[in-house]
Amino acid sequence: MTAIFDHDSSTADSLRSTVGGSAIVVPSLDGLRRHLETNLAEDAVVLGPSVDLSAAAALAGSMRVTRPSLGVILIRRRLDTSVLAEALRAGVREVIEERDMSGLNAAVGRVRDIARAMREQVLGPDTLEEPTSKGRLITVFSAKGGCGKTTLATNLAAALADRGRREVCLVDLDLAFGDVAIALQLFPAHTIADAVPLGSALDASAIASLLTPHSPGLTTLVAPLEPGAAESIPAELVGRVLDLLKERFDYVVVDTPPAFDDQVLVAFDRSDLVALLATLDIPALKNLKLTLETMDLLNFPRDRWRIVLNRADSKVGLAYSEVEKTLGVPISVQIPSSRDVPASINRGVPIVLDDPRHPVSQSIRDFAESAVAGSGRAEMSGTHGIRSDRRGGLLRRRARTS
Ligand SMILES: Nc1ncnc2c1ncn2[C@@H]1O[C@H](COP(=O)(O)OP(=O)(O)OP(=O)(O)O)[C@@H](O)[C@H]1O
Ligand SMILES: [Mg+2]
């Protein structure tokens, strides 16, 4: 995989066309560093002609120590021996003249060959294909729209990432109207729709190239920008994407549309925990009750979901205890209502990062920590429960129940 950066985005784009394949353009040097932190399959970095030599040298110098298999290729408008010497001294693998596009391609090929050889030496040739650890998947769902799924999913993912302590990928499965990218003010180069043409070539490194980094520890796979593209994304593909992400990340958090569609069932099927959201209004509670009944019909284990009551302090005439009685199940988390929530979304910064002490942040962080603490228990182990029914999965079980 190759990451490309230049201060001038059109230059970066033309470098990407030259390199081809699944190369991606990152928006800044900081973004590049974050991208490299979360994308361990990245073999090559191409820094365009506008990146100054000292910044390139700093990046190459630190990568030489922390990530020796990664090769940094520097493009210069003109090559002279002093630039060449300084760059190579700092650990830049190759310096290429801007016009020498075939030279760039060959350099990327060489860098990737070396990276592959180095990894095979350390890990053995087959080890790369093997998942080293299984991440945990948390799906946020409510059958009624506007309950706060995206708010919870984005903040939960940020709380789990905990400023780089864990590797988290937030996936927007609201394929037609997903707004994770807007809520986090991301400018994605790729979306989940780009996984469709990859077909059987979809593997861990291909997925990595579709991700959009957000902040330390947190990266995203965003929904298509065109609502129409949703129809072209089959549930099986979503399943494969989630499986690959689970192999790579400590946590995968999934935001969903307000409907039990096939893609959502595929996510449920792979979920170690489902957060079912409701608010204190009769339609939301009715839908939650129906959701719980549907989950029972699908044999989804009861110890794998939690009820999250959003805007729990709204004075709307429904008491919390009545809600628990009506649903017949306990509420695990209450998130208070606050005007600071839409304000944080408008700023594009999750409130847990913007104001960690805010009561809303506190309740979401507590929920995140309880999910992590539960990871040692059966319900978060990922080793048994719904996935152990290898013959079925919820999609087929739904077919049987309907
Ligand atoms: N705790 C809260 N306090 C105040 N406002 C909130 C809270 N949670 C969510 N909101 C607001 O409610 C609105 C809907 O939230 P959000 O987009 O997260 O819901 P959703 O379930 O993802 O909606 P959709 O079904 O359309 O995807 C947003 O404007 C959000 O800012
Ligand atoms: Mg939403």
Tab-separated table of C-alpha atoms and ligand atoms in Angstrom:
chain	number	residue	atom	x	y	z
A	1	MET	CA	0.000	0.000	0.000
A	2	THR	CA	1.219	3.537	-0.690
A	3	ALA	CA	0.289	6.810	1.032
A	4	ILE	CA	0.863	10.061	-0.832
A	5	PHE	CA	1.109	13.607	0.441
A	6	ASP	CA	1.729	16.968	-1.169
A	7	HIS	CA	0.583	20.397	0.050
A	8	ASP	CA	-0.939	20.890	-3.393
A	9	SER	CA	-3.857	18.469	-3.711
A	10	SER	CA	-3.833	18.372	-7.508
A	11	THR	CA	-0.148	17.379	-7.488
A	12	ALA	CA	-0.972	14.710	-4.901
A	13	ASP	CA	-3.803	13.438	-7.112
A	14	SER	CA	-1.598	13.226	-10.165
A	15	LEU	CA	1.030	11.326	-8.145
A	16	ARG	CA	-1.697	8.943	-7.117
A	17	SER	CA	-2.687	8.375	-10.746
A	18	THR	CA	0.941	7.638	-11.531
A	19	VAL	CA	1.383	5.197	-8.682
A	20	GLY	CA	-2.062	3.668	-9.323
A	21	GLY	CA	-3.329	0.595	-7.486
A	22	SER	CA	-4.753	1.315	-4.090
A	23	ALA	CA	-2.519	4.309	-3.311
A	24	ILE	CA	-4.258	6.937	-1.228
A	25	VAL	CA	-3.764	10.665	-0.775
A	26	VAL	CA	-3.674	11.943	2.799
A	27	PRO	CA	-4.648	15.534	3.588
A	28	SER	CA	-1.723	16.671	5.773
A	29	LEU	CA	1.574	15.579	7.285
A	30	ASP	CA	-0.172	15.063	10.635
A	31	GLY	CA	-2.846	13.075	8.828
A	32	LEU	CA	-0.070	11.026	7.239
A	33	ARG	CA	1.428	10.203	10.626
A	34	ARG	CA	-1.996	9.198	11.967
A	35	HIS	CA	-2.642	7.168	8.855
A	36	LEU	CA	0.630	5.302	9.326
A	37	GLU	CA	-0.166	4.653	12.983
A	38	THR	CA	-3.394	2.899	12.072
A	39	ASN	CA	-2.411	1.309	8.775
A	40	LEU	CA	0.306	-1.128	9.505
A	41	ALA	CA	0.113	-2.597	5.991
A	42	GLU	CA	1.397	0.646	4.471
A	43	ASP	CA	4.724	-0.073	2.740
A	44	ALA	CA	5.536	3.150	0.944
A	45	VAL	CA	5.113	6.890	1.452
A	46	VAL	CA	5.497	9.336	-1.416
A	47	LEU	CA	6.154	12.949	-0.421
A	48	GLY	CA	5.521	15.436	-3.220
A	49	PRO	CA	7.746	18.299	-4.384
A	50	SER	CA	6.157	20.914	-2.092
A	51	VAL	CA	7.080	19.037	1.106
A	52	ASP	CA	10.197	20.668	2.451
A	53	LEU	CA	13.298	18.627	2.913
A	54	SER	CA	13.452	19.024	6.692
A	55	ALA	CA	9.858	17.757	7.160
A	56	ALA	CA	10.573	14.809	4.866
A	57	ALA	CA	13.804	14.082	6.723
A	58	ALA	CA	12.024	14.227	10.100
A	59	LEU	CA	9.381	11.748	8.968
A	60	ALA	CA	11.901	9.408	7.328
A	61	GLY	CA	14.162	9.617	10.384
A	62	SER	CA	11.443	8.593	12.809
A	63	MET	CA	10.107	5.866	10.506
A	64	ARG	CA	13.577	4.425	10.110
A	65	VAL	CA	13.514	3.662	13.836
A	66	THR	CA	9.848	2.808	14.465
A	67	ARG	CA	8.913	1.238	11.152
A	68	PRO	CA	12.020	0.119	9.280
A	69	SER	CA	10.072	-1.757	6.586
A	70	LEU	CA	8.335	1.454	5.448
A	71	GLY	CA	10.101	3.288	2.624
A	72	VAL	CA	9.835	7.056	2.148
A	73	ILE	CA	10.171	8.310	-1.435
A	74	LEU	CA	10.770	11.998	-1.943
A	75	ILE	CA	9.927	13.880	-5.141
A	76	ARG	CA	12.031	16.968	-5.974
A	77	ARG	CA	11.597	19.442	-8.810
A	78	ARG	CA	15.323	19.180	-9.528
A	79	LEU	CA	17.842	16.720	-8.249
A	80	ASP	CA	21.178	17.897	-6.955
A	81	THR	CA	23.760	16.073	-4.943
A	82	SER	CA	23.297	18.069	-1.726
A	83	VAL	CA	19.530	17.336	-1.605
A	84	LEU	CA	20.188	13.728	-2.433
A	85	ALA	CA	22.834	13.363	0.247
A	86	GLU	CA	20.792	15.022	2.996
A	87	ALA	CA	17.640	13.057	2.170
A	88	LEU	CA	19.372	9.718	2.043
A	89	ARG	CA	21.276	10.503	5.260
A	90	ALA	CA	17.953	11.095	7.015
A	91	GLY	CA	16.616	7.738	5.892
A	92	VAL	CA	14.633	8.696	2.767
A	93	ARG	CA	14.776	5.547	0.655
A	94	GLU	CA	14.683	7.122	-2.811
A	95	VAL	CA	14.675	10.624	-4.287
A	96	ILE	CA	12.982	10.993	-7.672
A	97	GLU	CA	12.797	13.919	-10.042
A	98	GLU	CA	9.276	15.271	-10.514
A	99	ARG	CA	9.119	14.548	-14.256
A	100	ASP	CA	10.442	11.022	-13.898
A	101	MET	CA	7.112	9.244	-13.521
A	102	SER	CA	8.360	5.823	-14.585
A	103	GLY	CA	11.181	6.287	-12.068
A	104	LEU	CA	8.546	6.891	-9.381
A	105	ASN	CA	6.690	3.724	-10.259
A	106	ALA	CA	9.860	1.689	-10.196
A	107	ALA	CA	10.847	3.228	-6.824
A	108	VAL	CA	7.466	2.354	-5.294
A	109	GLY	CA	7.870	-1.204	-6.612
A	110	ARG	CA	11.338	-1.494	-5.068
A	111	VAL	CA	10.205	-0.072	-1.723
A	112	ARG	CA	7.291	-2.495	-1.576
A	113	ASP	CA	9.472	-5.476	-2.501
A	114	ILE	CA	11.894	-4.597	0.287
A	115	ALA	CA	9.041	-4.158	2.784
A	116	ARG	CA	7.584	-7.535	1.859
A	117	ALA	CA	10.964	-9.223	2.131
A	118	MET	CA	11.638	-7.619	5.531
A	119	ARG	CA	8.291	-8.672	6.915
A	120	GLU	CA	8.679	-12.201	5.660
A	121	GLN	CA	12.074	-12.386	7.289
A	122	VAL	CA	10.603	-11.341	10.631
A	123	LEU	CA	7.254	-13.110	10.493
A	124	GLY	CA	7.599	-15.902	7.960
A	125	PRO	CA	5.796	-15.729	4.619
A	126	ASP	CA	2.422	-16.978	5.770
A	127	THR	CA	2.099	-15.122	9.014
A	128	LEU	CA	0.931	-11.947	7.307
A	129	GLU	CA	-2.297	-13.535	6.240
A	130	GLU	CA	-3.106	-14.770	9.723
A	131	PRO	CA	-5.109	-12.577	12.050
A	132	THR	CA	-3.039	-11.915	15.137
A	133	SER	CA	-5.858	-10.912	17.449
A	134	LYS	CA	-9.585	-10.680	17.137
A	135	GLY	CA	-11.087	-7.276	17.690
A	136	ARG	CA	-14.518	-6.730	19.174
A	137	LEU	CA	-17.443	-5.329	17.318
A	138	ILE	CA	-20.056	-3.060	18.837
A	139	THR	CA	-23.134	-2.142	16.807
A	140	VAL	CA	-25.253	0.897	17.697
A	141	PHE	CA	-28.858	0.493	16.585
A	142	SER	CA	-32.374	1.821	16.989
A	143	ALA	CA	-35.306	1.065	14.723
A	144	LYS	CA	-36.514	4.655	15.034
A	145	GLY	CA	-34.563	7.443	13.348
A	146	GLY	CA	-33.036	10.372	15.169
A	147	CYS	CA	-32.545	8.651	18.561
A	148	GLY	CA	-28.848	9.489	18.623
A	149	LYS	CA	-27.175	6.485	16.937
A	150	THR	CA	-24.585	8.540	15.100
A	151	THR	CA	-23.981	10.655	18.192
A	152	LEU	CA	-23.392	7.553	20.312
A	153	ALA	CA	-21.403	5.670	17.653
A	154	THR	CA	-18.976	8.540	16.971
A	155	ASN	CA	-18.494	9.324	20.660
A	156	LEU	CA	-18.250	5.687	21.693
A	157	ALA	CA	-15.581	5.094	19.040
A	158	ALA	CA	-13.650	8.181	20.206
A	159	ALA	CA	-13.985	7.126	23.858
A	160	LEU	CA	-12.738	3.605	23.074
A	161	ALA	CA	-9.798	4.965	21.071
A	162	ASP	CA	-8.988	7.082	24.118
A	163	ARG	CA	-6.556	9.308	22.237
A	164	GLY	CA	-4.570	6.457	20.764
A	165	ARG	CA	-4.662	3.945	23.634
A	166	ARG	CA	-6.651	1.540	21.454
A	167	GLU	CA	-7.078	1.099	17.700
A	168	VAL	CA	-10.701	1.673	16.745
A	169	CYS	CA	-12.485	1.717	13.400
A	170	LEU	CA	-15.891	3.354	13.111
A	171	VAL	CA	-17.941	1.968	10.213
A	172	ASP	CA	-20.935	3.840	8.820
A	173	LEU	CA	-23.469	1.230	7.720
A	174	ASP	CA	-26.171	3.839	7.209
A	175	LEU	CA	-25.305	3.287	3.565
A	176	ALA	CA	-27.872	5.642	2.026
A	177	PHE	CA	-27.841	8.542	4.476
A	178	GLY	CA	-24.800	8.011	6.664
A	179	ASP	CA	-23.480	11.147	8.301
A	180	VAL	CA	-20.397	9.956	10.189
A	181	ALA	CA	-18.179	11.835	7.721
A	182	ILE	CA	-20.115	15.055	8.345
A	183	ALA	CA	-20.321	14.539	12.107
A	184	LEU	CA	-16.526	14.152	12.226
A	185	GLN	CA	-15.804	16.711	9.481
A	186	LEU	CA	-13.918	14.203	7.387
A	187	PHE	CA	-13.056	14.578	3.730
A	188	PRO	CA	-12.872	10.959	2.679
A	189	ALA	CA	-10.985	9.906	-0.430
A	190	HIS	CA	-12.794	6.560	-0.329
A	191	THR	CA	-15.998	5.065	1.023
A	192	ILE	CA	-17.262	1.547	1.610
A	193	ALA	CA	-18.661	1.641	-1.958
A	194	ASP	CA	-15.076	1.415	-3.224
A	195	ALA	CA	-14.912	-2.100	-1.766
A	196	VAL	CA	-17.472	-3.328	-4.332
A	197	PRO	CA	-15.230	-3.394	-7.431
A	198	LEU	CA	-12.413	-5.040	-5.447
A	199	GLY	CA	-14.396	-8.296	-5.338
A	200	SER	CA	-12.168	-11.205	-4.359
A	201	ALA	CA	-9.145	-8.865	-4.149
A	202	LEU	CA	-10.650	-7.424	-0.970
A	203	ASP	CA	-8.103	-8.145	1.724
A	204	ALA	CA	-6.667	-6.437	4.784
A	205	SER	CA	-4.442	-4.068	2.838
A	206	ALA	CA	-7.164	-3.189	0.332
A	207	ILE	CA	-9.496	-2.333	3.206
A	208	ALA	CA	-6.781	-0.227	4.809
A	209	SER	CA	-6.675	1.935	1.705
A	210	LEU	CA	-10.389	2.745	2.042
A	211	LEU	CA	-10.152	4.095	5.583
A	212	THR	CA	-10.231	7.765	6.527
A	213	PRO	CA	-8.266	8.571	9.680
A	214	HIS	CA	-9.781	10.917	12.261
A	215	SER	CA	-7.680	11.238	15.399
A	216	PRO	CA	-5.085	9.147	17.245
A	217	GLY	CA	-6.418	5.612	17.468
A	218	LEU	CA	-9.615	6.392	15.573
A	219	THR	CA	-10.145	5.710	11.906
A	220	THR	CA	-13.327	5.403	9.878
A	221	LEU	CA	-14.889	3.608	6.951
A	222	VAL	CA	-17.513	6.041	5.774
A	223	ALA	CA	-20.779	5.540	3.901
A	224	PRO	CA	-21.076	6.270	0.172
A	225	LEU	CA	-21.475	9.940	-0.663
A	226	GLU	CA	-24.311	9.143	-3.113
A	227	PRO	CA	-27.440	7.597	-1.531
A	228	GLY	CA	-27.976	5.497	-4.672
A	229	ALA	CA	-24.691	3.636	-4.164
A	230	ALA	CA	-26.142	1.835	-1.126
A	231	GLU	CA	-27.994	-0.639	-3.331
A	232	SER	CA	-24.778	-1.832	-4.921
A	233	ILE	CA	-23.270	-2.932	-1.592
A	234	PRO	CA	-24.293	-6.512	-0.846
A	235	ALA	CA	-24.643	-7.781	2.714
A	236	GLU	CA	-21.996	-10.482	2.072
A	237	LEU	CA	-19.480	-7.777	1.196
A	238	VAL	CA	-20.315	-5.895	4.397
A	239	GLY	CA	-19.721	-9.128	6.312
A	240	ARG	CA	-16.310	-9.593	4.705
A	241	VAL	CA	-15.377	-5.963	5.408
A	242	LEU	CA	-16.341	-6.295	9.077
A	243	ASP	CA	-14.446	-9.579	9.434
A	244	LEU	CA	-11.300	-7.991	8.012
A	245	LEU	CA	-11.642	-4.953	10.261
A	246	LYS	CA	-12.123	-7.164	13.323
A	247	GLU	CA	-8.820	-8.814	12.549
A	248	ARG	CA	-7.058	-5.505	12.417
A	249	PHE	CA	-8.599	-3.283	15.072
A	250	ASP	CA	-9.107	-3.629	18.811
A	251	TYR	CA	-12.664	-2.354	18.389
A	252	VAL	CA	-14.955	-1.899	15.428
A	253	VAL	CA	-17.934	0.363	16.135
A	254	VAL	CA	-20.807	0.232	13.640
A	255	ASP	CA	-23.331	3.020	13.084
A	256	THR	CA	-26.552	1.850	11.434
A	257	PRO	CA	-29.646	3.093	9.599
A	258	PRO	CA	-32.962	3.011	11.489
A	259	ALA	CA	-34.039	-0.267	9.885
A	260	PHE	CA	-33.388	-3.983	10.176
A	261	ASP	CA	-31.863	-4.303	6.715
A	262	ASP	CA	-29.623	-7.180	5.609
A	263	GLN	CA	-26.447	-5.186	6.215
A	264	VAL	CA	-27.531	-4.478	9.792
A	265	LEU	CA	-28.260	-8.162	10.386
A	266	VAL	CA	-24.819	-9.038	9.085
A	267	ALA	CA	-23.346	-6.553	11.586
A	268	PHE	CA	-25.475	-8.006	14.418
A	269	ASP	CA	-24.239	-11.428	13.441
A	270	ARG	CA	-20.662	-10.310	14.070
A	271	SER	CA	-21.413	-8.169	17.120
A	272	ASP	CA	-19.982	-8.845	20.511
A	273	LEU	CA	-22.301	-6.165	21.816
A	274	VAL	CA	-25.302	-4.303	20.398
A	275	ALA	CA	-26.228	-0.952	21.950
A	276	LEU	CA	-29.974	-0.484	21.456
A	277	LEU	CA	-30.894	3.166	21.684
A	278	ALA	CA	-34.169	4.696	22.715
A	279	THR	CA	-35.417	8.070	23.802
A	280	LEU	CA	-38.249	8.891	26.194
A	281	ASP	CA	-41.029	8.947	23.637
A	282	ILE	CA	-43.671	6.379	22.891
A	283	PRO	CA	-42.709	5.716	19.219
A	284	ALA	CA	-39.068	5.107	20.177
A	285	LEU	CA	-40.050	2.790	23.027
A	286	LYS	CA	-42.549	0.921	20.848
A	287	ASN	CA	-39.846	0.384	18.248
A	288	LEU	CA	-37.393	-0.744	20.901
A	289	LYS	CA	-39.918	-3.263	22.223
A	290	LEU	CA	-40.428	-4.600	18.667
A	291	THR	CA	-36.662	-4.729	18.203
A	292	LEU	CA	-36.257	-6.799	21.364
A	293	GLU	CA	-38.985	-9.182	20.198
A	294	THR	CA	-37.340	-9.500	16.794
A	295	MET	CA	-33.979	-10.193	18.410
A	296	ASP	CA	-35.554	-12.920	20.523
A	297	LEU	CA	-37.129	-14.404	17.402
A	298	LEU	CA	-33.726	-14.395	15.753
A	299	ASN	CA	-32.249	-16.092	18.830
A	300	PHE	CA	-29.864	-13.222	19.415
A	301	PRO	CA	-28.427	-13.897	22.892
A	302	ARG	CA	-29.862	-11.547	25.501
A	303	ASP	CA	-26.514	-11.029	27.153
A	304	ARG	CA	-25.205	-9.404	23.985
A	305	TRP	CA	-27.281	-6.290	23.970
A	306	ARG	CA	-27.593	-3.285	26.225
A	307	ILE	CA	-30.312	-0.651	26.355
A	308	VAL	CA	-29.047	2.898	26.151
A	309	LEU	CA	-31.510	5.644	26.984
A	310	ASN	CA	-30.541	8.854	25.246
A	311	ARG	CA	-31.754	12.271	26.396
A	312	ALA	CA	-32.748	10.414	29.540
A	313	ASP	CA	-33.430	13.533	31.571
A	314	SER	CA	-35.920	15.042	29.120
A	315	LYS	CA	-39.034	16.100	31.008
A	316	VAL	CA	-41.604	14.552	28.736
A	317	GLY	CA	-43.898	12.812	31.185
A	318	LEU	CA	-42.395	9.339	30.919
A	319	ALA	CA	-40.576	8.092	33.986
A	320	TYR	CA	-37.462	6.027	33.693
A	321	SER	CA	-38.915	3.278	35.919
A	322	GLU	CA	-42.029	3.075	33.741
A	323	VAL	CA	-39.816	2.607	30.734
A	324	GLU	CA	-37.950	-0.295	32.336
A	325	LYS	CA	-41.282	-1.833	33.376
A	326	THR	CA	-42.752	-1.486	29.883
A	327	LEU	CA	-39.709	-2.982	28.228
A	328	GLY	CA	-39.235	-5.644	30.860
A	329	VAL	CA	-35.465	-5.178	30.737
A	330	PRO	CA	-33.035	-2.929	32.603
A	331	ILE	CA	-31.564	0.200	31.100
A	332	SER	CA	-27.768	-0.008	31.144
A	333	VAL	CA	-26.845	3.575	30.384
A	334	GLN	CA	-28.542	6.946	30.524
A	335	ILE	CA	-27.174	9.768	28.433
A	336	PRO	CA	-28.442	13.192	29.444
A	337	SER	CA	-29.815	15.721	27.010
A	338	SER	CA	-27.679	18.750	26.287
A	339	ARG	CA	-27.508	21.502	23.723
A	340	ASP	CA	-23.754	20.951	23.735
A	341	VAL	CA	-24.309	17.696	21.790
A	342	PRO	CA	-25.615	19.260	18.544
A	343	ALA	CA	-23.101	22.093	19.045
A	344	SER	CA	-20.235	19.567	19.157
A	345	ILE	CA	-21.587	17.828	16.034
A	346	ASN	CA	-21.740	21.170	14.245
A	347	ARG	CA	-18.104	21.740	15.184
A	348	GLY	CA	-17.270	18.262	13.909
A	349	VAL	CA	-15.612	17.174	17.162
A	350	PRO	CA	-17.078	14.367	19.294
A	351	ILE	CA	-18.096	15.777	22.665
A	352	VAL	CA	-16.020	13.132	24.475
A	353	LEU	CA	-12.924	14.698	22.898
A	354	ASP	CA	-14.158	18.289	23.028
A	355	ASP	CA	-15.255	18.285	26.642
A	356	PRO	CA	-14.301	15.043	28.402
A	357	ARG	CA	-15.839	16.167	31.706
A	358	HIS	CA	-19.233	16.944	30.246
A	359	PRO	CA	-21.990	14.721	31.749
A	360	VAL	CA	-22.782	13.385	28.255
A	361	SER	CA	-19.093	12.503	27.730
A	362	GLN	CA	-18.923	10.957	31.168
A	363	SER	CA	-21.871	8.634	30.538
A	364	ILE	CA	-20.561	7.567	27.120
A	365	ARG	CA	-17.071	6.977	28.529
A	366	ASP	CA	-18.568	4.879	31.338
A	367	PHE	CA	-20.448	2.855	28.748
A	368	ALA	CA	-17.258	2.410	26.702
A	369	GLU	CA	-15.343	1.268	29.756
A	370	SER	CA	-18.097	-1.153	30.760
A	371	ALA	CA	-17.974	-2.603	27.236
A	372	VAL	CA	-14.205	-2.997	27.547
A	373	ALA	CA	-14.482	-4.458	31.043
A	374	GLY	CA	-17.064	-6.913	29.709
A	375	SER	CA	-14.600	-8.078	27.080
A	376	GLY	CA	-13.242	-10.751	29.360
A	377	ARG	CA	-16.708	-12.140	29.935
A	378	ALA	CA	-18.667	-14.457	27.737
A	379	GLU	CA	-20.725	-11.724	26.135
A	380	MET	CA	-17.716	-9.938	24.713
A	381	SER	CA	-15.469	-12.905	24.098
A	382	GLY	CA	-16.364	-13.272	20.450
A	383	THR	CA	-15.703	-16.984	20.762
A	384	HIS	CA	-19.202	-18.245	21.274
A	385	GLY	CA	-22.794	-17.120	21.020
A	386	ILE	CA	-24.372	-16.070	17.783
A	387	ARG	CA	-21.291	-16.557	15.652
A	388	SER	CA	-20.878	-20.105	16.822
A	389	ASP	CA	-23.894	-20.985	14.673
A	390	ARG	CA	-21.685	-21.229	11.605
A	391	ARG	CA	-24.436	-22.761	9.513
A	392	GLY	CA	-26.758	-19.845	9.886
A	393	GLY	CA	-26.299	-16.289	10.976
A	394	LEU	CA	-29.106	-13.850	11.487
A	395	LEU	CA	-29.782	-13.351	7.786
A	396	ARG	CA	-30.701	-16.979	7.312
A	397	ARG	CA	-32.439	-17.165	10.647
A	398	ARG	CA	-34.579	-14.224	9.624
A	399	ALA	CA	-35.485	-16.079	6.454
A	400	ARG	CA	-36.578	-19.017	8.591
A	401	THR	CA	-38.643	-16.904	10.998
A	402	SER	CA	-40.465	-14.902	8.340
B	1	LIG	N1	-27.976	13.586	24.325
B	1	LIG	C1	-28.373	14.474	23.415
B	1	LIG	N2	-28.692	15.744	23.777
B	1	LIG	C2	-29.106	16.646	22.846
B	1	LIG	N3	-29.199	16.396	21.537
B	1	LIG	C3	-28.884	15.152	21.110
B	1	LIG	C4	-28.451	14.139	22.016
B	1	LIG	N4	-28.211	13.012	21.299
B	1	LIG	C5	-28.466	13.324	20.005
B	1	LIG	N5	-28.870	14.601	19.903
B	1	LIG	C6	-29.254	15.308	18.676
B	1	LIG	O1	-30.308	14.595	18.061
B	1	LIG	C7	-30.195	14.655	16.650
B	1	LIG	C8	-30.195	13.240	16.099
B	1	LIG	O2	-29.025	12.582	16.539
B	1	LIG	P1	-28.265	11.521	15.624
B	1	LIG	O3	-27.994	12.058	14.272
B	1	LIG	O4	-27.116	11.026	16.407
B	1	LIG	O5	-29.406	10.429	15.520
B	1	LIG	P2	-29.463	9.141	14.591
B	1	LIG	O6	-30.163	8.090	15.365
B	1	LIG	O7	-28.130	8.810	14.068
B	1	LIG	O8	-30.383	9.664	13.408
B	1	LIG	P3	-30.660	8.912	12.009
B	1	LIG	O9	-31.605	7.798	12.310
B	1	LIG	O10	-31.259	9.988	11.169
B	1	LIG	O11	-29.347	8.411	11.508
B	1	LIG	C9	-28.894	15.391	16.352
B	1	LIG	O12	-29.201	16.714	16.054
B	1	LIG	C10	-28.126	15.314	17.657
B	1	LIG	O13	-27.304	16.420	17.840
B	2	MG	MG	-27.417	8.536	12.110
